[in-house]
Amino acid sequence: MQPHLDHFRALLAERDRFCILSHIRPDGDAYGSALGLALSLKAFGKEVSVYNEDGLLWNYHFLPGKECIEKTPAAAPGPDVAIIAVDTSTQERLGETFVGWNRQPDVNIDHHQSNPGFGRINLIDAESPACAQILYDLIEAAGLPCPPEAATNLYVGLMTDTGSFQYRHTTAHTFEVAAGLVSRGADPTAIAQRFYQSTSVESFNLKREVLGVTKFTHGNRVAHYRLTREMYAKSGARTDEVENFLEQLQVVGSVEVAFMLEEMEGGKTRVSLRSRGTVDVNAIAGGLGGGGHRLAAGIRSSLPPDELEALLLRQIGEALAAHGG
Amino acid sequence: MQPHLDHFRALLAERDRFCILSHIRPDGDAYGSALGLALSLKAFGKEVSVYNEDGLLWNYHFLPGKECIEKTPAAAPGPDVAIIAVDTSTQERLGETFVGWNRQPDVNIDHHQSNPGFGRINLIDAESPACAQILYDLIEAAGLPCPPEAATNLYVGLMTDTGSFQYRHTTAHTFEVAAGLVSRGADPTAIAQRFYQSTSVESFNLKREVLGVTKFTHGNRVAHYRLTREMYAKSGARTDEVENFLEQLQVVGSVEVAFMLEEMEGGKTRVSLRSRGTVDVNAIAGGLGGGGHRLAAGIRSSLPPDELEALLLRQIGEALAAHGG
């Protein structure tokens, strides 16, 4: 980390104004990393803006400092403002408005393996389970303050991207970072309750619709469902309330691949695929105009949903068969 | 911890043979604590037996060292064998066979507030989120070895009793203990996968039956379902595969009380109740011959299920109304 750290320290000494951006359709690590760093820099006396193409989504309204999140403005900030991208694998994923600024980020801090290093300074650690973990180490190493509100945001990033310390890349150091954040004021119980126990009845109703139509095929090694506009209407759930449904299928021990097809407005179909490792879902998505990585990928397709579903089931079946299944 | 530690050290110096017991219907903390301590003592050169009234339940077959778990034998061990109880609030909960031994445990290590201190040496810390956390600190303080297999078992105890670091009493120290266990060889990702992602298709099918019949009442502040023999038969799930279904209702933010009624063989009905805090479900259970504590209680009743269900809904409604609801 040393050369990055020296560059980052130099930037802190040079600039008084920062803007922090994270990826579109932000998750807990995107918001938590952006706000965690912003609140640390603010406590250090800097002027900081936090931008996102989507602004603040409803289910993150509990984050301290959320009021400083703004939708990315059309006009780029002046050249004296340093731009920091967090948790974002490509410049495009910072959003169309950012791309329109036509500026390179000064700092690019991320944990996605595919990140090409689009910043002037790049601090990328694909072994880190969350961008928030990299930021905690950076804040500590740079001697920046970490007030309780910053610690809470970084904890949200760490907790959500590790699936509560269950996903791969969770190491002894991840727990040391969690201990550090808790000792700096993050409340793990309160945060988990706000995040995991704040489902709406409408979302619960949609979940049971989804579980009700879930099909297990290929000897219970593939699970999938189709999410229709009608199911949204019947349950009353919002389209941003369907997170983690695919993960609910992955608790079944026999399931190698889980996927879902969602009817979008305008007739397109959005597909999300998850793999336990045997099948490379990125390869399947790539063949249908989508992408992602080996364990998680997505597609937006204009094919008729029935045809798309049959095609995916066949290709996943072939991939399983190729691995001795 | 110092006086307990001195007594524990003296016992380690005095005795070569130990037997470790934990509570009936054991959970991850009971097995993890018992095996964690057993494998540490074995690595220290002691002879150790691990007893449980129920032996080893199917879903803990992944625990290293599980082969040393035996059903509690009818005959008590000789007086040279030191008895250690872990994670068990009363002697009765060590099981009928143990009670028949008519011996007091030498050491009683637990984190239940209600533990009366039934051992010769009592090490009770009600602030600890898991008995495994107390044991880790004890093993470290006593200078006992903690091989990877012991660390894995203690991690299982810590992870399960904190609900993956989400329940109350999860502190910075809890994360420090987790970091210590991982650095000693516990693999958090593999353990979580073995524990949380090993649902059977049958259990998943039962869960969707249950979610399908769940009712929300009292302005969505009460959620409940009835589990029938028919639902078991239809799904093919075992009766020991229904854990955590009630917790799935508690993710709905508006839910103050969640409960379930399960048809037992022989015509009785088992009720489990969970509260977020406003309603004292122990008081409601107590009035119907059951018990537990404020946030979690149970009943076994011979009342007809319809009558029992209506009675519970009315009493919970009254309790909510009494709190301004």
XYZ file of C-alpha atoms in Angstrom:
650
model
C 0.000 0.000 0.000
C 2.979 2.346 0.546
C 3.270 4.067 -2.893
C -0.529 4.499 -3.067
C -0.462 5.840 0.468
C 2.191 8.423 -0.365
C 0.179 9.591 -3.391
C -3.011 9.714 -1.340
C -1.272 11.703 1.419
C 0.089 14.120 -1.177
C -3.419 14.614 -2.549
C -4.748 15.277 0.971
C -2.074 17.909 1.452
C -2.714 19.512 -1.986
C -6.486 19.679 -2.150
C -9.212 21.081 0.088
C -12.213 19.937 -1.934
C -13.179 16.367 -2.791
C -16.054 14.657 -4.509
C -16.706 10.979 -4.015
C -18.650 8.866 -6.485
C -19.780 5.255 -6.465
C -21.496 2.928 -8.907
C -25.037 3.088 -10.256
C -27.726 1.033 -8.468
C -25.599 1.358 -5.316
C -25.474 -1.319 -2.640
C -24.386 -1.185 0.993
C -20.685 -1.209 0.153
C -21.055 1.592 -2.434
C -22.939 3.893 -0.046
C -21.035 2.776 3.049
C -17.640 3.291 1.403
C -18.574 6.672 -0.103
C -20.111 8.045 3.101
C -17.485 6.469 5.350
C -14.674 8.169 3.451
C -16.661 11.417 3.107
C -17.319 11.678 6.859
C -13.687 10.902 7.620
C -12.477 13.606 5.196
C -15.031 16.086 6.561
C -13.837 15.404 10.117
C -10.332 16.140 8.791
C -11.550 19.571 7.654
C -12.091 18.944 3.960
C -15.082 20.038 1.884
C -16.682 16.910 0.452
C -19.533 16.167 -1.956
C -20.976 12.664 -2.383
C -22.513 11.948 -5.763
C -24.404 9.033 -7.213
C -26.296 8.724 -10.498
C -29.241 7.282 -8.530
C -29.046 9.536 -5.455
C -30.098 7.835 -2.223
C -32.241 4.684 -2.478
C -35.018 4.273 0.131
C -33.535 1.328 2.025
C -30.357 3.223 2.942
C -32.099 6.100 4.677
C -30.711 4.906 8.001
C -27.105 5.739 7.050
C -25.611 8.595 9.071
C -24.614 11.438 6.764
C -27.062 10.309 4.041
C -28.185 13.957 3.635
C -24.933 14.747 1.831
C -25.668 12.278 -0.993
C -26.709 14.124 -4.153
C -27.540 13.031 -7.663
C -24.473 13.518 -9.838
C -24.772 17.075 -11.221
C -24.613 17.690 -14.975
C -21.664 20.076 -14.665
C -18.261 18.731 -13.648
C -16.673 20.319 -10.572
C -13.708 22.650 -11.049
C -10.176 21.252 -11.522
C -9.351 22.049 -7.887
C -11.865 19.385 -6.748
C -10.292 15.921 -6.416
C -12.491 13.077 -7.663
C -12.472 9.777 -5.777
C -14.295 6.718 -7.136
C -15.081 3.932 -4.645
C -16.330 0.351 -5.135
C -16.739 0.847 -8.885
C -15.208 -1.481 -11.460
C -15.347 0.805 -14.546
C -15.808 4.514 -15.256
C -19.051 3.707 -17.079
C -20.494 2.298 -13.865
C -20.049 5.704 -12.257
C -23.023 6.710 -14.419
C -23.764 8.542 -17.663
C -23.614 11.964 -16.050
C -20.126 11.315 -14.721
C -18.992 10.008 -18.098
C -20.281 13.293 -19.565
C -17.910 15.223 -17.272
C -15.076 13.824 -19.341
C -12.680 13.717 -16.375
C -10.524 10.918 -15.032
C -10.907 10.200 -11.307
C -7.878 11.231 -9.255
C -8.257 8.200 -7.021
C -9.881 4.834 -7.803
C -10.365 2.638 -4.725
C -11.945 -0.735 -5.403
C -11.993 -4.478 -4.747
C -13.273 -5.735 -8.127
C -10.761 -7.919 -9.941
C -11.927 -6.594 -13.315
C -11.133 -2.961 -12.435
C -8.731 -1.760 -15.189
C -7.256 1.001 -12.995
C -9.055 4.004 -14.469
C -7.825 6.511 -11.889
C -4.680 8.597 -11.626
C -3.979 6.771 -8.346
C -5.355 3.220 -8.203
C -5.786 1.316 -4.984
C -7.314 -2.009 -5.999
C -7.284 -5.093 -3.804
C -9.306 -7.946 -5.295
C -8.624 -10.005 -2.147
C -10.606 -7.592 -0.018
C -14.206 -8.762 0.611
C -15.456 -5.156 0.650
C -14.233 -1.777 -0.547
C -14.988 -0.567 2.996
C -12.194 -2.822 4.320
C -9.644 -1.153 2.001
C -10.910 2.265 3.100
C -10.621 1.424 6.802
C -7.001 0.404 6.309
C -6.351 3.528 4.219
C -7.943 5.835 6.808
C -5.891 4.203 9.577
C -2.652 4.284 7.564
C -3.156 7.915 6.495
C -3.963 8.958 10.060
C -7.383 10.315 9.067
C -10.067 10.550 11.760
C -12.761 7.874 11.887
C -15.719 9.309 13.816
C -18.589 6.960 14.826
C -20.684 7.993 11.794
C -17.832 7.072 9.425
C -17.297 3.784 11.299
C -21.009 2.963 10.982
C -20.946 3.505 7.224
C -17.798 1.448 6.736
C -19.322 -1.307 8.897
C -22.426 -1.315 6.654
C -20.133 -1.794 3.652
C -18.187 -4.584 5.343
C -21.289 -6.376 6.672
C -23.269 -6.231 3.446
C -20.509 -7.197 1.012
C -19.456 -10.148 3.202
C -23.088 -11.265 3.669
C -22.543 -10.891 7.430
C -19.036 -12.380 7.379
C -20.039 -15.429 5.376
C -18.769 -14.842 1.839
C -15.316 -15.675 0.526
C -12.391 -13.343 1.230
C -13.639 -12.986 4.832
C -10.377 -13.322 6.768
C -9.003 -12.780 10.247
C -8.170 -9.243 9.089
C -11.828 -8.677 8.118
C -12.784 -9.432 11.725
C -9.995 -7.162 12.994
C -11.428 -4.370 10.842
C -14.922 -5.109 12.213
C -13.526 -4.968 15.768
C -11.862 -1.630 14.969
C -15.062 -0.196 13.507
C -17.129 -1.345 16.502
C -14.621 0.124 18.926
C -14.906 3.397 16.956
C -18.668 3.453 17.468
C -20.374 1.192 14.900
C -23.197 -0.778 16.573
C -23.336 -4.204 14.858
C -26.678 -5.229 16.351
C -28.461 -1.982 15.525
C -27.009 -1.923 12.002
C -27.987 -5.540 11.288
C -31.492 -4.843 12.588
C -31.868 -1.729 10.424
C -30.535 -3.508 7.368
C -31.834 -7.067 7.586
C -35.019 -6.605 9.597
C -36.643 -3.795 7.711
C -38.411 -5.747 4.988
C -41.870 -4.405 4.111
C -44.934 -6.637 4.159
C -45.169 -5.972 0.405
C -41.639 -7.252 -0.175
C -42.375 -10.298 1.987
C -45.489 -10.946 -0.089
C -43.474 -10.702 -3.292
C -40.890 -13.095 -1.842
C -43.516 -15.719 -1.160
C -44.881 -15.300 -4.685
C -41.350 -15.877 -5.979
C -40.688 -18.899 -3.761
C -44.068 -20.281 -4.790
C -43.100 -20.315 -8.499
C -39.472 -21.389 -8.030
C -38.600 -24.502 -10.014
C -35.859 -26.999 -9.262
C -34.465 -28.822 -12.295
C -31.421 -30.914 -13.290
C -31.645 -33.108 -10.185
C -32.181 -30.053 -7.928
C -28.890 -28.554 -9.104
C -30.574 -25.622 -10.850
C -33.185 -23.338 -9.284
C -34.922 -20.511 -11.087
C -37.990 -18.293 -11.118
C -39.693 -15.727 -13.304
C -40.714 -12.401 -11.828
C -43.635 -10.765 -13.642
C -45.182 -7.290 -13.549
C -48.325 -9.004 -12.259
C -46.473 -10.309 -9.191
C -45.310 -6.788 -8.409
C -48.843 -5.478 -8.798
C -50.347 -8.224 -6.630
C -47.833 -7.802 -3.805
C -47.553 -4.034 -3.971
C -43.730 -4.282 -3.694
C -41.403 -1.792 -5.325
C -38.908 -2.899 -7.965
C -36.036 -1.944 -5.638
C -37.277 -4.386 -2.971
C -36.284 -7.656 -4.640
C -32.683 -7.846 -3.463
C -31.391 -11.120 -2.050
C -34.191 -13.302 -3.440
C -31.688 -15.247 -5.525
C -29.538 -15.775 -2.438
C -32.567 -17.444 -0.826
C -32.372 -20.165 -3.461
C -28.671 -20.658 -2.889
C -29.269 -21.886 0.677
C -30.401 -25.165 -0.871
C -27.293 -27.323 -0.665
C -27.827 -29.122 -3.973
C -28.198 -25.914 -6.029
C -25.201 -25.234 -8.308
C -26.819 -22.440 -10.336
C -29.680 -20.110 -9.433
C -31.161 -17.621 -11.865
C -34.145 -15.360 -12.310
C -35.864 -13.693 -15.257
C -37.589 -10.391 -14.620
C -40.002 -8.756 -17.039
C -38.858 -5.159 -17.518
C -41.034 -2.291 -18.681
C -40.691 -1.961 -22.442
C -40.659 -5.711 -23.071
C -37.026 -6.542 -22.272
C -36.111 -9.290 -19.830
C -33.462 -8.896 -17.153
C -31.659 -12.076 -16.110
C -29.515 -12.537 -12.985
C -27.399 -15.663 -12.605
C -25.495 -17.008 -9.580
C -23.172 -19.996 -9.521
C -21.591 -21.904 -6.661
C -18.463 -22.394 -8.782
C -18.867 -25.402 -11.052
C -20.577 -23.448 -13.846
C -19.089 -20.216 -15.246
C -22.212 -18.048 -15.505
C -20.165 -15.212 -17.022
C -19.589 -17.413 -20.093
C -23.320 -18.117 -20.406
C -24.242 -14.454 -19.945
C -21.551 -13.405 -22.411
C -23.072 -15.611 -25.106
C -26.346 -13.732 -24.693
C -24.946 -10.205 -24.674
C -24.498 -9.911 -20.920
C -21.567 -10.128 -18.528
C -20.284 -10.205 -14.992
C -17.971 -12.731 -13.459
C -17.711 -16.453 -12.954
C -20.037 -16.599 -9.921
C -22.485 -13.776 -10.709
C -23.592 -12.387 -14.052
C -26.477 -10.593 -15.710
C -28.165 -10.201 -19.087
C -30.710 -7.812 -20.598
C -32.360 -9.507 -23.525
C -35.049 -8.819 -26.100
C -35.706 -12.539 -26.654
C -39.204 -13.759 -25.738
C -39.055 -14.827 -22.040
C -40.127 -18.440 -22.743
C -37.389 -18.828 -25.346
C -34.794 -17.177 -23.081
C -35.757 -19.418 -20.142
C -35.502 -22.586 -22.252
C -32.165 -21.460 -23.710
C -30.688 -20.754 -20.270
C -31.897 -24.077 -18.829
C -30.335 -25.901 -21.800
C -27.011 -24.056 -21.640
C -26.719 -24.456 -17.855
C -27.554 -28.146 -18.243
C -24.809 -28.506 -20.847
C -22.302 -26.709 -18.623
C -23.196 -29.013 -15.717
C -22.894 -32.075 -17.968
C -19.472 -30.886 -19.143
C -18.363 -31.006 -15.492
C -19.339 -34.605 -15.069
C -22.936 -33.862 -14.094
C -11.874 -14.044 35.537
C -8.788 -14.431 37.805
C -10.204 -16.547 40.718
C -12.059 -18.827 38.253
C -8.888 -19.076 36.228
C -6.825 -20.124 39.253
C -9.401 -22.804 40.133
C -9.536 -23.992 36.540
C -5.740 -24.165 36.352
C -5.644 -26.122 39.610
C -8.168 -28.592 38.178
C -6.060 -28.958 35.017
C -3.035 -29.749 37.191
C -4.999 -32.226 39.387
C -6.959 -34.254 36.872
C -6.100 -36.252 33.773
C -9.609 -37.236 32.766
C -12.480 -34.916 31.859
C -16.014 -35.305 30.613
C -17.823 -32.411 28.978
C -21.605 -32.167 28.800
C -23.965 -29.687 27.173
C -27.712 -29.143 27.071
C -30.408 -31.341 25.519
C -31.556 -30.486 21.968
C -28.087 -29.019 21.417
C -27.468 -26.092 19.092
C -24.279 -24.827 17.443
C -22.989 -23.182 20.608
C -23.605 -26.312 22.734
C -21.760 -28.616 20.305
C -19.156 -26.026 19.320
C -18.308 -25.167 22.934
C -18.174 -28.817 24.065
C -16.036 -29.966 21.123
C -13.891 -26.834 21.109
C -12.932 -27.332 24.740
C -12.585 -31.107 24.311
C -10.169 -30.775 21.378
C -8.140 -28.161 23.249
C -7.886 -30.409 26.341
C -7.006 -33.429 24.180
C -4.243 -31.439 22.476
C -3.015 -30.620 26.001
C -2.736 -34.367 26.675
C -5.919 -34.981 28.650
C -8.351 -37.846 28.189
C -11.731 -36.347 27.314
C -15.262 -37.683 26.772
C -18.028 -35.555 25.256
C -21.553 -36.492 26.291
C -24.982 -35.303 25.264
C -28.421 -36.739 26.069
C -29.257 -36.508 22.337
C -25.899 -37.579 20.922
C -25.018 -35.912 17.596
C -27.871 -34.395 15.557
C -27.697 -34.801 11.755
C -27.033 -31.173 10.846
C -23.833 -30.994 12.904
C -22.081 -33.867 11.164
C -19.616 -31.411 9.642
C -18.018 -30.568 13.005
C -14.417 -31.763 13.339
C -14.108 -34.194 16.253
C -17.828 -35.078 16.101
C -16.886 -38.772 16.423
C -16.080 -38.275 20.101
C -19.669 -37.216 20.927
C -21.505 -40.018 22.739
C -24.938 -40.304 24.265
C -24.641 -39.715 28.010
C -24.003 -43.166 29.533
C -26.236 -44.461 32.342
C -23.316 -44.950 34.739
C -21.519 -41.914 36.134
C -17.764 -41.750 35.542
C -15.451 -42.354 38.490
C -14.644 -39.544 40.946
C -11.281 -38.958 39.246
C -13.087 -37.707 36.133
C -13.753 -33.957 36.243
C -17.164 -32.950 34.881
C -17.476 -29.729 32.884
C -20.882 -28.364 31.825
C -20.908 -25.848 28.959
C -23.669 -23.569 27.594
C -26.288 -25.060 29.942
C -28.461 -22.949 32.234
C -29.563 -25.648 34.734
C -28.442 -29.149 35.732
C -31.802 -30.497 34.477
C -30.979 -29.271 30.984
C -27.929 -31.547 30.984
C -30.492 -34.340 30.567
C -32.216 -37.001 32.661
C -29.319 -39.419 32.444
C -26.905 -36.863 33.845
C -29.342 -35.987 36.650
C -29.392 -39.724 37.487
C -25.621 -39.616 38.036
C -26.313 -37.536 41.108
C -23.050 -35.588 40.753
C -22.398 -31.873 40.740
C -20.341 -30.595 37.802
C -16.842 -29.494 38.781
C -16.954 -26.613 36.325
C -20.011 -24.772 34.958
C -19.202 -22.458 32.035
C -22.152 -20.559 30.610
C -23.588 -17.300 29.295
C -27.233 -17.653 30.385
C -28.304 -14.989 32.870
C -30.613 -17.476 34.635
C -27.773 -19.923 35.422
C -27.875 -20.399 39.229
C -24.214 -21.467 39.421
C -24.665 -25.214 39.831
C -20.979 -26.133 39.528
C -18.164 -26.251 42.037
C -16.402 -23.624 39.894
C -18.778 -21.296 38.038
C -17.699 -19.154 35.135
C -20.834 -17.355 33.989
C -20.825 -14.241 31.835
C -24.312 -13.179 30.764
C -22.790 -10.384 28.659
C -21.108 -12.901 26.368
C -23.079 -13.538 23.155
C -21.911 -17.188 23.059
C -20.452 -19.696 25.501
C -17.745 -20.248 22.868
C -16.506 -16.671 23.410
C -16.007 -17.356 27.146
C -14.186 -20.588 26.296
C -11.859 -18.895 23.821
C -10.855 -16.366 26.465
C -10.429 -19.153 29.038
C -8.294 -21.268 26.694
C -6.110 -18.261 25.905
C -5.815 -17.197 29.547
C -5.037 -20.745 30.736
C -2.424 -21.182 28.017
C -4.206 -24.227 26.581
C -3.560 -25.128 22.924
C -6.194 -24.178 20.342
C -5.645 -26.385 17.276
C -7.582 -25.596 14.051
C -10.263 -28.202 14.864
C -10.920 -26.573 18.247
C -10.958 -23.115 16.621
C -13.489 -24.335 14.032
C -15.837 -25.627 16.733
C -15.574 -22.459 18.814
C -16.205 -20.415 15.659
C -19.376 -22.437 14.981
C -20.546 -21.600 18.520
C -19.744 -17.911 18.094
C -21.279 -17.625 14.626
C -24.508 -19.472 15.429
C -25.275 -17.857 18.790
C -24.660 -14.360 17.390
C -26.743 -15.096 14.274
C -23.644 -14.279 12.193
C -22.619 -11.318 14.347
C -26.048 -9.718 14.290
C -27.598 -10.401 17.707
C -27.156 -8.296 20.841
C -24.017 -8.663 22.950
C -21.947 -8.743 19.730
C -19.094 -6.394 20.652
C -15.662 -5.383 19.399
C -14.298 -8.208 21.565
C -16.567 -10.695 19.777
C -14.899 -9.708 16.503
C -11.458 -9.932 18.128
C -12.312 -13.493 19.211
C -13.505 -14.281 15.667
C -10.228 -12.894 14.277
C -8.290 -15.048 16.750
C -10.237 -18.168 15.810
C -9.760 -17.538 12.082
C -6.031 -16.952 12.556
C -5.974 -20.309 14.421
C -7.501 -22.077 11.439
C -11.301 -21.622 11.444
C -12.540 -20.979 7.883
C -15.497 -18.560 8.176
C -16.663 -19.004 4.569
C -16.563 -22.800 4.610
C -18.272 -22.936 8.009
C -21.053 -20.542 6.979
C -21.563 -22.521 3.790
C -21.779 -25.812 5.680
C -24.124 -24.365 8.253
C -26.356 -21.912 6.376
C -26.260 -23.228 2.829
C -27.091 -26.826 3.438
C -30.873 -26.610 3.375
C -32.506 -29.594 1.670
C -34.974 -29.124 -1.176
C -37.555 -30.695 1.164
C -36.938 -28.069 3.853
C -37.124 -25.327 1.209
C -40.435 -26.752 0.034
C -41.758 -26.768 3.595
C -40.617 -23.167 4.028
C -42.571 -22.039 1.014
C -45.648 -23.870 2.309
C -45.223 -22.022 5.598
C -44.686 -18.620 3.981
C -47.696 -19.308 1.778
C -50.035 -19.685 4.785
C -48.487 -16.936 6.944
C -51.032 -14.345 8.069
C -50.353 -10.761 9.033
C -52.830 -9.265 11.513
C -53.139 -6.281 13.872
C -51.966 -3.784 11.256
C -49.103 -6.096 10.204
C -47.714 -6.073 13.744
C -48.425 -9.781 14.279
C -47.402 -12.593 11.915
C -48.223 -16.236 12.443
C -48.628 -19.572 10.713
C -49.839 -23.084 11.427
C -47.633 -26.027 10.563
C -49.578 -29.239 9.901
C -48.587 -32.897 9.556
C -49.908 -32.626 6.003
C -47.369 -29.910 5.156
C -44.566 -32.160 6.385
C -45.892 -35.051 4.310
C -46.295 -32.923 1.172
C -42.798 -31.408 1.390
C -40.995 -34.506 2.635
C -39.104 -32.414 5.232
C -38.026 -33.805 8.587
C -39.350 -32.282 11.822
C -35.812 -31.177 12.712
C -35.570 -29.087 9.524
C -37.919 -26.250 10.498
C -35.445 -24.102 12.385
C -35.359 -20.366 11.706
C -38.750 -20.194 9.975
C -40.066 -17.857 12.672
C -36.997 -15.649 12.228
C -37.997 -15.297 8.560
C -41.182 -13.517 9.682
C -39.238 -11.195 11.959
C -37.443 -9.616 9.003
C -40.680 -7.729 8.323
C -40.063 -4.385 9.994
C -43.652 -3.882 11.210
C -43.842 -7.267 12.989
C -43.808 -6.955 16.810
C -44.773 -10.566 17.544
C -44.339 -13.692 15.414
C -45.673 -17.075 16.430
C -46.329 -20.516 15.038
C -48.549 -23.433 15.989
C -47.313 -26.896 15.122
C -49.470 -30.018 15.223
C -47.606 -32.632 17.259
C -48.122 -36.357 17.063
C -50.634 -37.362 19.744
C -52.870 -34.341 19.251
C -50.955 -31.720 21.233
C -50.007 -28.368 19.727
C -46.579 -26.806 20.129
C -46.453 -23.015 20.047
C -43.321 -20.866 19.598
C -43.538 -17.119 20.172
C -41.029 -14.358 19.385
C -41.295 -10.702 20.341
C -39.322 -7.657 19.278
C -39.668 -6.270 22.814
C -42.986 -4.438 23.178
C -44.952 -7.570 24.115
C -43.773 -9.928 26.893
C -44.393 -13.314 25.253
C -43.233 -15.110 28.422
C -46.302 -13.679 30.229
C -48.609 -14.925 27.458
C -46.965 -18.376 27.390
C -47.065 -18.554 31.202
C -50.833 -18.040 31.205
C -51.165 -21.102 28.946
C -48.832 -23.409 30.857
C -45.681 -22.573 28.916
C -42.617 -20.421 29.574
C -39.409 -18.909 28.303
C -38.354 -15.310 28.457
C -39.623 -11.903 27.421
C -38.511 -12.180 23.777
C -38.920 -15.925 23.135
C -41.285 -18.416 24.731
C -43.027 -21.710 24.038
C -46.154 -23.635 24.966
C -47.340 -27.227 24.593
C -51.104 -27.270 24.773
C -53.987 -29.749 24.525
C -56.449 -27.029 23.469
C -57.970 -27.453 19.998
C -55.645 -25.597 17.550
C -58.391 -23.213 16.313
C -59.218 -22.208 19.861
C -55.539 -21.829 20.791
C -54.856 -19.701 17.714
C -57.806 -17.385 18.421
C -56.805 -17.110 22.094
C -53.205 -16.183 21.228
C -54.262 -13.608 18.640
C -56.608 -12.010 21.179
C -54.069 -11.955 24.017
C -51.283 -10.588 21.795
C -53.733 -7.952 20.502
C -54.547 -6.950 24.081
C -50.877 -6.768 24.995
C -50.205 -4.540 21.979
C -53.199 -2.341 22.834
C -51.902 -1.989 26.415
C -48.727 -0.499 24.935
C -50.568 2.184 23.056
C -51.127 0.090 19.954
